[in-house]
CSV table of C-alpha atoms and ligand atoms in Angstrom, one decimal:
chain,number,residue,atom,x,y,z
A,39,MET,CA,11.1,6.1,31.5
A,40,ILE,CA,14.5,4.4,31.1
A,41,GLN,CA,17.3,6.8,31.1
A,42,SER,CA,20.5,5.0,30.0
A,43,SER,CA,23.9,6.5,30.5
A,44,ASP,CA,25.3,3.8,28.2
A,45,GLU,CA,26.2,5.7,25.0
A,46,LEU,CA,25.0,4.3,21.6
A,47,ASP,CA,26.8,4.8,18.3
A,48,VAL,CA,23.7,4.9,16.2
A,49,LEU,CA,19.9,5.0,16.9
A,50,VAL,CA,17.7,4.0,14.0
A,51,ILE,CA,14.2,5.6,14.2
A,52,GLY,CA,11.8,3.4,12.2
A,53,GLY,CA,11.8,-0.4,11.8
A,54,GLY,CA,10.6,-0.8,8.1
A,55,PRO,CA,12.8,-2.3,5.4
A,56,ALA,CA,15.1,0.8,5.3
A,57,GLY,CA,15.7,1.1,9.1
A,58,LEU,CA,16.3,-2.7,9.5
A,59,ALA,CA,18.7,-2.8,6.5
A,60,THR,CA,20.6,0.1,8.0
A,61,ALA,CA,20.8,-1.6,11.4
A,62,LEU,CA,22.0,-4.9,9.9
A,63,ARG,CA,24.8,-3.2,8.0
A,64,LEU,CA,25.9,-1.1,10.9
A,65,HIS,CA,26.1,-4.2,13.0
A,66,GLN,CA,28.5,-5.6,10.4
A,67,TYR,CA,30.8,-2.7,11.3
A,68,ARG,CA,30.5,-3.7,15.0
A,69,LEU,CA,28.9,-0.5,15.8
A,70,LYS,CA,26.5,-0.3,18.8
A,71,VAL,CA,23.1,0.2,17.2
A,72,GLN,CA,19.5,0.2,18.5
A,73,VAL,CA,16.2,0.4,16.6
A,74,VAL,CA,13.1,2.2,17.9
A,75,THR,CA,9.9,1.8,16.0
A,76,LYS,CA,6.2,2.2,16.0
A,77,ARG,CA,4.7,-1.1,15.0
A,78,LYS,CA,2.9,-1.3,11.6
A,79,GLN,CA,-0.5,-2.9,11.4
A,80,PRO,CA,-0.6,-5.8,9.0
A,81,ARG,CA,-3.1,-3.9,6.8
A,82,GLU,CA,-0.4,-1.1,6.4
A,83,LEU,CA,1.8,-3.6,4.6
A,84,VAL,CA,0.9,-3.0,1.0
A,85,GLY,CA,3.1,-3.2,-2.1
A,86,ASP,CA,4.4,-6.6,-3.2
A,87,HIS,CA,6.7,-6.3,-6.2
A,88,LEU,CA,10.3,-6.7,-5.4
A,89,SER,CA,12.8,-5.8,-8.2
A,90,VAL,CA,15.5,-8.2,-9.1
A,91,GLU,CA,18.3,-5.8,-8.0
A,92,THR,CA,17.2,-6.5,-4.4
A,93,SER,CA,18.9,-9.9,-4.5
A,94,ARG,CA,22.4,-8.3,-4.1
A,95,VAL,CA,21.5,-6.3,-1.0
A,96,LEU,CA,19.7,-9.2,0.6
A,97,HIS,CA,22.9,-11.3,0.1
A,98,GLN,CA,24.9,-8.5,1.7
A,99,LEU,CA,22.6,-8.3,4.7
A,100,GLY,CA,22.7,-12.1,5.2
A,101,CYS,CA,19.0,-12.6,4.4
A,102,TRP,CA,19.2,-14.3,1.0
A,103,ASN,CA,18.7,-17.9,2.0
A,104,LYS,CA,15.8,-17.0,4.2
A,105,PHE,CA,14.3,-15.1,1.3
A,106,LEU,CA,14.6,-18.1,-1.0
A,107,ASP,CA,13.0,-20.3,1.6
A,108,ALA,CA,10.0,-18.1,2.0
A,109,GLY,CA,8.2,-19.2,-1.1
A,110,HIS,CA,7.7,-15.8,-2.8
A,111,LEU,CA,6.5,-15.9,-6.4
A,112,LYS,CA,9.0,-15.3,-9.2
A,113,SER,CA,7.8,-12.7,-11.7
A,114,SER,CA,7.7,-13.3,-15.4
A,115,GLY,CA,7.2,-9.6,-16.3
A,116,THR,CA,4.4,-7.0,-16.6
A,117,ARG,CA,1.4,-6.6,-18.9
A,118,SER,CA,0.4,-3.0,-19.2
A,119,ILE,CA,-2.6,-1.4,-20.8
A,120,TRP,CA,-1.3,2.2,-20.8
A,121,GLY,CA,-1.6,4.8,-23.5
A,122,SER,CA,-3.7,2.6,-25.8
A,123,ASN,CA,-6.1,-0.4,-25.5
A,124,ARG,CA,-3.4,-2.8,-26.5
A,125,ILE,CA,-1.7,-5.0,-24.0
A,126,GLU,CA,2.1,-4.4,-23.9
A,127,PHE,CA,4.3,-7.1,-22.6
A,128,SER,CA,7.5,-6.5,-20.7
A,129,ASP,CA,9.0,-10.0,-20.3
A,130,ALA,CA,11.6,-10.9,-17.7
A,131,ILE,CA,13.1,-13.4,-20.1
A,132,SER,CA,14.3,-10.5,-22.3
A,133,ARG,CA,16.2,-8.9,-19.4
A,134,PRO,CA,19.5,-10.5,-18.5
A,135,SER,CA,18.9,-10.0,-14.8
A,136,GLY,CA,15.4,-11.6,-14.8
A,137,GLY,CA,12.2,-10.4,-13.3
A,138,GLY,CA,11.9,-9.9,-9.6
A,139,TRP,CA,9.3,-11.4,-7.2
A,140,TYR,CA,5.8,-10.9,-5.8
A,141,VAL,CA,6.2,-11.2,-2.1
A,142,ASP,CA,4.0,-11.9,0.9
A,143,ARG,CA,4.8,-8.5,2.5
A,144,LEU,CA,4.2,-9.6,6.1
A,145,ARG,CA,6.5,-12.6,5.7
A,146,PHE,CA,9.1,-10.4,4.0
A,147,GLU,CA,9.2,-7.8,6.8
A,148,ARG,CA,9.2,-10.5,9.5
A,149,MET,CA,12.2,-12.2,7.7
A,150,ILE,CA,14.3,-9.0,8.1
A,151,GLU,CA,13.1,-8.6,11.7
A,152,ASP,CA,14.2,-12.2,12.4
A,153,GLN,CA,17.6,-11.5,11.0
A,154,VAL,CA,17.9,-8.4,13.2
A,155,ASN,CA,16.9,-10.4,16.3
A,156,GLU,CA,19.3,-13.3,15.4
A,157,GLN,CA,22.2,-10.8,15.2
A,158,GLY,CA,21.3,-9.6,18.7
A,159,ILE,CA,20.5,-6.1,17.6
A,160,GLU,CA,18.4,-4.3,20.2
A,161,MET,CA,15.0,-3.2,18.9
A,162,TYR,CA,11.9,-1.9,20.9
A,163,ASN,CA,8.5,-0.5,20.2
A,164,GLY,CA,8.3,3.2,20.8
A,165,THR,CA,7.6,6.6,19.3
A,166,LEU,CA,10.0,9.5,18.9
A,167,ILE,CA,8.9,12.4,21.2
A,168,ASP,CA,11.8,14.9,21.2
A,169,VAL,CA,15.4,15.4,20.2
A,170,THR,CA,18.1,17.9,21.1
A,171,SER,CA,21.7,18.1,20.0
A,172,ASP,CA,24.8,18.6,22.1
A,173,SER,CA,28.6,18.5,21.6
A,174,LYS,CA,28.6,14.7,21.5
A,175,GLY,CA,25.6,14.0,19.2
A,176,TRP,CA,21.9,13.8,20.1
A,177,ILE,CA,19.7,13.3,23.2
A,178,VAL,CA,16.7,11.4,21.8
A,179,GLN,CA,13.6,11.0,23.8
A,180,THR,CA,11.0,8.4,22.9
A,181,ASP,CA,7.9,7.4,24.9
A,182,LYS,CA,9.9,4.6,26.5
A,183,ALA,CA,13.5,5.9,27.0
A,184,ILE,CA,16.0,8.7,26.8
A,185,ARG,CA,19.2,7.9,25.0
A,186,HIS,CA,22.4,9.7,24.2
A,187,VAL,CA,23.6,8.8,20.7
A,188,ARG,CA,26.4,9.8,18.3
A,189,MET,CA,24.3,9.5,15.1
A,190,VAL,CA,20.7,9.1,14.2
A,191,ILE,CA,19.2,7.3,11.1
A,192,GLU,CA,16.0,8.8,10.1
A,193,ALA,CA,14.0,5.8,8.8
A,194,SER,CA,10.4,6.7,9.9
A,195,GLY,CA,9.0,6.5,6.4
A,196,LYS,CA,7.1,9.4,4.8
A,197,THR,CA,6.3,10.9,8.2
A,198,SER,CA,10.0,11.9,8.6
A,199,ALA,CA,9.4,12.2,12.3
A,200,PHE,CA,13.0,13.0,13.2
A,201,ALA,CA,13.8,15.4,10.3
A,202,ARG,CA,10.6,17.3,11.1
A,203,LYS,CA,11.8,17.9,14.6
A,204,LEU,CA,14.9,19.5,13.1
A,205,GLY,CA,12.5,21.8,11.1
A,206,ILE,CA,13.2,20.2,7.7
A,207,SER,CA,10.2,20.0,5.5
A,208,ARG,CA,9.2,17.5,2.7
A,209,ILE,CA,8.9,18.6,-0.9
A,210,ARG,CA,5.6,17.1,-2.0
A,211,GLU,CA,5.5,15.9,-5.5
A,212,ASP,CA,2.0,14.3,-5.5
A,213,ARG,CA,-0.9,13.2,-3.4
A,214,GLN,CA,-2.8,10.1,-4.4
A,215,ILE,CA,-4.9,7.4,-2.7
A,216,ALA,CA,-4.6,3.7,-3.1
A,217,HIS,CA,-7.6,1.4,-2.5
A,218,CYS,CA,-6.0,-2.0,-1.8
A,219,THR,CA,-8.0,-5.3,-1.8
A,220,VAL,CA,-6.6,-8.8,-1.4
A,221,TYR,CA,-9.0,-11.6,-2.8
A,222,ARG,CA,-8.8,-15.3,-2.2
A,223,SER,CA,-8.0,-16.9,-5.7
A,224,GLU,CA,-9.5,-20.2,-6.8
A,225,LYS,CA,-7.0,-20.6,-9.7
A,226,PRO,CA,-3.3,-21.3,-9.9
A,227,ALA,CA,-1.1,-18.2,-9.7
A,228,GLU,CA,-0.1,-16.3,-12.8
A,229,PHE,CA,3.4,-14.9,-12.6
A,230,PHE,CA,2.8,-11.5,-14.1
A,231,ALA,CA,1.7,-8.1,-12.8
A,232,MET,CA,-0.9,-6.1,-14.7
A,233,ILE,CA,-1.2,-2.3,-14.9
A,234,GLU,CA,-4.3,-0.9,-16.5
A,235,ALA,CA,-4.9,2.8,-16.9
A,236,MET,CA,-8.4,4.2,-16.8
A,237,GLU,CA,-10.0,7.6,-16.7
A,238,SER,CA,-9.6,8.3,-13.0
A,239,GLY,CA,-6.2,6.6,-12.4
A,240,TRP,CA,-4.8,3.1,-12.8
A,241,TRP,CA,-5.2,-0.5,-11.5
A,242,TYR,CA,-2.4,-2.8,-10.5
A,243,SER,CA,-2.9,-6.5,-9.9
A,244,SER,CA,-0.7,-9.4,-9.1
A,245,CYS,CA,-0.9,-13.0,-7.6
A,246,LEU,CA,0.6,-13.5,-4.2
A,247,PRO,CA,1.9,-16.6,-2.5
A,248,GLY,CA,-0.8,-18.6,-0.6
A,249,GLY,CA,-3.5,-18.4,-3.3
A,250,LEU,CA,-4.2,-14.6,-3.2
A,251,LEU,CA,-4.8,-11.9,-5.7
A,252,SER,CA,-3.8,-8.4,-4.8
A,253,VAL,CA,-5.7,-5.6,-6.6
A,254,ILE,CA,-4.9,-1.9,-6.1
A,255,LEU,CA,-6.6,1.2,-7.5
A,256,VAL,CA,-4.5,4.4,-7.5
A,257,THR,CA,-6.4,7.6,-7.9
A,258,ASP,CA,-6.1,11.4,-7.2
A,259,ALA,CA,-6.4,12.2,-3.5
A,260,ASP,CA,-8.2,15.6,-4.0
A,261,ALA,CA,-10.6,14.5,-6.7
A,262,ALA,CA,-11.5,11.1,-5.3
A,263,SER,CA,-11.2,11.3,-1.5
A,264,PRO,CA,-14.8,12.1,-0.8
A,265,TRP,CA,-15.9,9.1,-2.8
A,266,LEU,CA,-13.3,6.8,-1.5
A,267,LEU,CA,-13.8,7.7,2.1
A,268,HIS,CA,-17.5,7.7,2.2
A,269,LYS,CA,-18.8,5.5,-0.6
A,270,SER,CA,-15.7,3.4,-1.3
A,271,SER,CA,-17.1,0.1,-2.4
A,272,GLU,CA,-19.7,1.6,-4.7
A,273,TRP,CA,-17.2,3.9,-6.3
A,274,VAL,CA,-14.5,1.2,-6.7
A,275,GLU,CA,-17.0,-1.2,-8.2
A,276,ASP,CA,-18.1,1.4,-10.8
A,277,THR,CA,-14.5,2.2,-11.6
A,278,LEU,CA,-13.6,-1.5,-11.8
A,279,SER,CA,-16.5,-2.2,-14.2
A,280,ALA,CA,-14.9,0.4,-16.6
A,281,THR,CA,-11.8,-1.8,-16.9
A,282,VAL,CA,-11.5,-4.7,-19.4
A,283,HIS,CA,-8.5,-6.7,-18.3
A,284,THR,CA,-8.5,-6.1,-14.5
A,285,SER,CA,-12.1,-7.0,-14.1
A,286,ALA,CA,-11.6,-10.1,-16.3
A,287,ARG,CA,-8.6,-11.1,-14.2
A,288,ILE,CA,-10.7,-10.9,-11.0
A,289,ARG,CA,-13.5,-12.9,-12.5
A,290,ARG,CA,-11.0,-15.5,-13.7
A,291,HIS,CA,-9.5,-15.9,-10.3
A,292,CYS,CA,-12.4,-15.3,-8.0
A,293,GLY,CA,-15.5,-16.4,-9.9
A,294,GLY,CA,-18.9,-14.8,-9.1
A,295,ALA,CA,-18.7,-14.7,-5.3
A,296,ARG,CA,-15.4,-12.8,-4.6
A,297,LYS,CA,-13.9,-13.6,-1.2
A,298,ILE,CA,-12.2,-10.5,0.2
A,299,VAL,CA,-9.3,-11.3,2.6
A,300,SER,CA,-8.4,-7.7,3.4
A,301,GLN,CA,-9.2,-4.2,2.2
A,302,ASN,CA,-7.5,-0.9,3.0
A,303,ILE,CA,-7.2,2.7,1.9
A,304,VAL,CA,-3.7,4.2,2.0
A,305,HIS,CA,-2.8,7.8,1.5
A,306,LEU,CA,0.2,8.2,-0.8
A,307,SER,CA,2.4,11.3,-0.6
A,308,SER,CA,5.3,11.0,-2.9
A,309,GLY,CA,8.2,13.5,-2.7
A,310,ARG,CA,11.4,13.9,-0.8
A,311,LEU,CA,13.0,15.6,2.2
A,312,GLU,CA,14.4,19.0,1.5
A,313,VAL,CA,17.7,18.0,3.2
A,314,THR,CA,18.6,14.3,3.4
A,315,ALA,CA,21.5,14.3,5.8
A,316,GLY,CA,23.6,16.3,8.2
A,317,LYS,CA,27.0,15.5,9.8
A,318,ASP,CA,25.4,13.2,12.4
A,319,TRP,CA,22.1,12.1,10.9
A,320,ILE,CA,21.1,10.4,7.6
A,321,ALA,CA,17.7,9.8,6.1
A,322,VAL,CA,16.9,6.5,4.3
A,323,GLY,CA,14.0,4.8,2.5
A,324,ASP,CA,10.7,6.6,2.1
A,325,SER,CA,11.8,9.3,4.5
A,326,ALA,CA,14.5,10.4,2.1
A,327,ILE,CA,12.6,9.8,-1.1
A,328,CYS,CA,9.1,8.4,-1.4
A,329,TYR,CA,8.3,7.2,-4.9
A,330,ASP,CA,5.1,7.1,-6.8
A,331,PRO,CA,3.9,3.4,-6.5
A,332,ILE,CA,4.0,3.2,-10.3
A,333,ALA,CA,7.8,3.0,-9.9
A,334,ALA,CA,7.3,-0.2,-7.8
A,335,HIS,CA,10.7,0.1,-6.3
A,336,GLY,CA,10.3,1.7,-2.8
A,337,ILE,CA,11.3,-1.6,-1.0
A,338,SER,CA,14.5,-2.1,-3.0
A,339,GLN,CA,15.4,1.6,-2.5
A,340,ALA,CA,14.7,1.3,1.2
A,341,LEU,CA,17.2,-1.6,1.4
A,342,VAL,CA,19.8,0.0,-0.8
A,343,THR,CA,19.7,3.4,0.9
A,344,GLY,CA,19.8,1.6,4.2
A,345,ARG,CA,23.0,-0.3,3.2
A,346,ASP,CA,24.6,2.8,1.7
A,347,ALA,CA,23.7,5.1,4.6
A,348,ALA,CA,25.3,2.6,7.1
A,349,ASP,CA,28.5,2.6,5.0
A,350,ALA,CA,28.5,6.4,5.1
A,351,ALA,CA,27.7,6.5,8.8
A,352,ALA,CA,30.5,4.1,9.7
A,353,ASP,CA,33.0,6.4,7.9
A,354,ALA,CA,31.5,9.6,9.3
A,355,LEU,CA,31.8,8.3,12.8
A,356,SER,CA,35.5,7.9,12.3
A,357,GLY,CA,35.8,11.4,10.8
A,358,ASP,CA,35.6,10.7,7.0
A,359,MET,CA,32.7,12.5,5.4
A,360,ASN,CA,33.4,11.5,1.8
A,361,ARG,CA,30.9,8.7,1.6
A,362,LEU,CA,28.2,10.8,3.2
A,363,SER,CA,28.5,13.5,0.6
A,364,GLN,CA,28.5,10.8,-2.2
A,365,TYR,CA,25.4,9.3,-0.6
A,366,THR,CA,23.4,12.6,-0.7
A,367,LYS,CA,24.6,13.3,-4.3
A,368,ARG,CA,23.4,9.9,-5.3
A,369,LEU,CA,20.0,10.5,-3.8
A,370,ASP,CA,19.7,13.9,-5.7
A,371,TYR,CA,20.7,12.2,-8.9
A,372,SER,CA,18.2,9.3,-8.4
A,373,TYR,CA,15.4,11.7,-7.6
A,374,THR,CA,16.0,13.8,-10.8
A,375,TYR,CA,16.2,10.6,-12.9
A,376,TYR,CA,13.0,9.2,-11.3
A,377,THR,CA,11.0,12.5,-11.7
A,378,ASN,CA,11.9,12.6,-15.4
A,379,GLN,CA,10.9,9.0,-15.9
A,380,ARG,CA,7.7,9.5,-14.1
A,381,LYS,CA,6.7,12.5,-16.1
A,382,ARG,CA,7.4,10.6,-19.3
A,383,LEU,CA,5.3,7.7,-18.2
A,384,TYR,CA,2.3,9.7,-17.3
A,385,SER,CA,2.5,11.8,-20.5
A,386,VAL,CA,2.1,8.7,-22.6
A,387,GLU,CA,-1.6,8.4,-21.6
A,388,ASN,CA,-3.7,10.8,-23.7
A,389,ARG,CA,-7.0,8.9,-24.0
A,390,TRP,CA,-8.8,11.1,-21.5
A,391,PRO,CA,-7.8,14.7,-22.2
A,392,ARG,CA,-10.4,16.1,-19.7
A,393,SER,CA,-9.6,13.7,-16.9
A,394,VAL,CA,-8.5,15.6,-13.7
A,395,TYR,CA,-6.3,12.6,-12.7
A,396,TRP,CA,-4.2,12.6,-15.9
A,397,MET,CA,-4.1,16.5,-16.1
A,398,ASN,CA,-2.8,16.6,-12.6
A,399,ARG,CA,-0.1,14.0,-13.2
A,400,GLN,CA,1.0,15.5,-16.5
A,401,ARG,CA,1.5,19.0,-15.1
A,402,THR,CA,3.5,17.9,-12.0
A,403,LYS,CA,7.1,19.2,-12.0
B,1067,FAD,C1,-0.1,1.3,-2.4
B,1067,FAD,C2,1.4,1.1,-2.3
B,1067,FAD,C3,1.9,0.2,-3.2
B,1067,FAD,C4,3.3,0.0,-3.2
B,1067,FAD,N1,3.9,-1.0,-4.1
B,1067,FAD,C5,5.2,-1.2,-4.0
B,1067,FAD,C6,5.8,-2.2,-4.8
B,1067,FAD,O1,5.1,-3.0,-5.6
B,1067,FAD,N2,7.1,-2.4,-4.8
B,1067,FAD,C7,7.9,-1.7,-4.0
B,1067,FAD,O2,9.2,-1.9,-4.0
B,1067,FAD,N3,7.4,-0.7,-3.2
B,1067,FAD,C8,6.1,-0.5,-3.2
B,1067,FAD,N4,5.5,0.5,-2.3
B,1067,FAD,C9,6.5,1.3,-1.5
B,1067,FAD,C10,7.0,0.6,-0.2
B,1067,FAD,O3,6.0,0.0,0.5
B,1067,FAD,C11,7.8,1.6,0.6
B,1067,FAD,O4,8.7,2.3,-0.3
B,1067,FAD,C12,8.6,0.9,1.7
B,1067,FAD,O5,7.8,0.4,2.7
B,1067,FAD,C13,9.5,2.0,2.4
B,1067,FAD,O6,10.2,1.4,3.5
B,1067,FAD,P1,10.7,2.3,4.7
B,1067,FAD,O7,11.4,1.4,5.7
B,1067,FAD,O8,11.4,3.5,4.2
B,1067,FAD,O9,9.4,3.0,5.4
B,1067,FAD,P2,8.2,2.2,6.1
B,1067,FAD,O10,8.0,0.9,5.6
B,1067,FAD,O11,7.0,3.2,6.0
B,1067,FAD,O12,8.7,2.1,7.6
B,1067,FAD,C14,8.8,3.2,8.5
B,1067,FAD,C15,8.7,2.7,9.9
B,1067,FAD,O13,8.8,3.8,10.8
B,1067,FAD,C16,7.9,3.7,11.8
B,1067,FAD,N5,7.6,5.1,12.4
B,1067,FAD,C17,6.9,6.1,11.8
B,1067,FAD,N6,6.9,7.2,12.6
B,1067,FAD,C18,7.7,6.9,13.7
B,1067,FAD,C19,8.0,7.6,14.9
B,1067,FAD,N7,7.6,8.8,15.2
B,1067,FAD,N8,8.8,6.9,15.9
B,1067,FAD,C20,9.2,5.6,15.6
B,1067,FAD,N9,8.8,4.9,14.5
B,1067,FAD,C21,8.1,5.5,13.6
B,1067,FAD,C22,6.6,3.2,11.1
B,1067,FAD,O14,5.7,2.7,12.0
B,1067,FAD,C23,7.3,2.1,10.2
B,1067,FAD,O15,7.4,0.9,11.0
B,1067,FAD,C24,4.2,0.7,-2.3
B,1067,FAD,C25,3.6,1.6,-1.4
B,1067,FAD,C26,2.2,1.8,-1.4
B,1067,FAD,C27,1.6,2.7,-0.4
């Protein structure tokens, strides 16, 4: 166990997009920052749509040229079959800001890590064990080291490991399960995402760089988990055969003999932390607010909240708490806006009035 007497300004707990964005921005203020993180397994890296608003924050973090060089696919929009059997088009061309990207998620996260390493920001693999506060800040114990820090950034994703140690609980909005498959595609990439609602949930599909097709089924955790956990492929195949457009897209790209590159089941627990900051700690990304994947903007929110929390932390460390209070107000506002939008979106689908999935989503607060 390393016990360093050398005091840090900020310790970031969690090295996903939110934690790394915070660390990069804090470094721009010349603050002494360190990142401690549990490493994610490549199979945990699901979710590939990056909204166009992300370009600004990638510029600010110094990652924009690396992002352009990485060969992610530009999005032309979304086709959705939601609320009726008709395909609705939402085209990027009709939006002044354009349409975002479908990213290779592993490459995307490595890109931000490379930027952190190039800036000389210290980062190590470790897990938060314990935390106590004193007059100067925090004493944080991980499985590798004990550090004294003035401020902590809670960036541990939906586990909210640090906030839970403070006794802060998460407000749970929903529990869903995602069954994620990546297939090898035999056809040129299509530049649109497709969302198709069905009786027990919805399907998302998109082409990824490197000749891949990502297909995700999102369904109710309580109703579907026995099936997904014990008989997943049988249940998923039955559910897929009930779709018109998603199954046709898979046939078009993969032919008869589908080649699976990876498959994973992810538990989704959307919601927010009851309290998102204190005078010497701030939550960012999924830890602060974890969105339903239908919103497809968890990654951009991770980067944006990371940047804004770092700005607030820099001020707070010099005694000015204004930006910190604006930060928490903005999170509250975003969450209210998002929950209203989400409710509206799920209430559009009335084709299966007896479906547990749709009834559960439509009665969520
Ligand atoms: C099925 C699915 C589809 C999605 N689709 C999209 C999409 O299309 N577009 C989009 O923008 N978003 C999407 N998302 C959401 C997106 O993946 C997340 O919002 C984003 O990863 C949040 O980043 P983060 O840094 O806050 O958290 P994370 O990426 O979860 O990173 C948290 C980090 O903290 C580490 N950690 C956890 N506990 C500890 C601990 N005790 N000590 C130290 N480290 C710890 C973890 O190992 C991890 O490295 C999707 C999510 C899912 C599940």
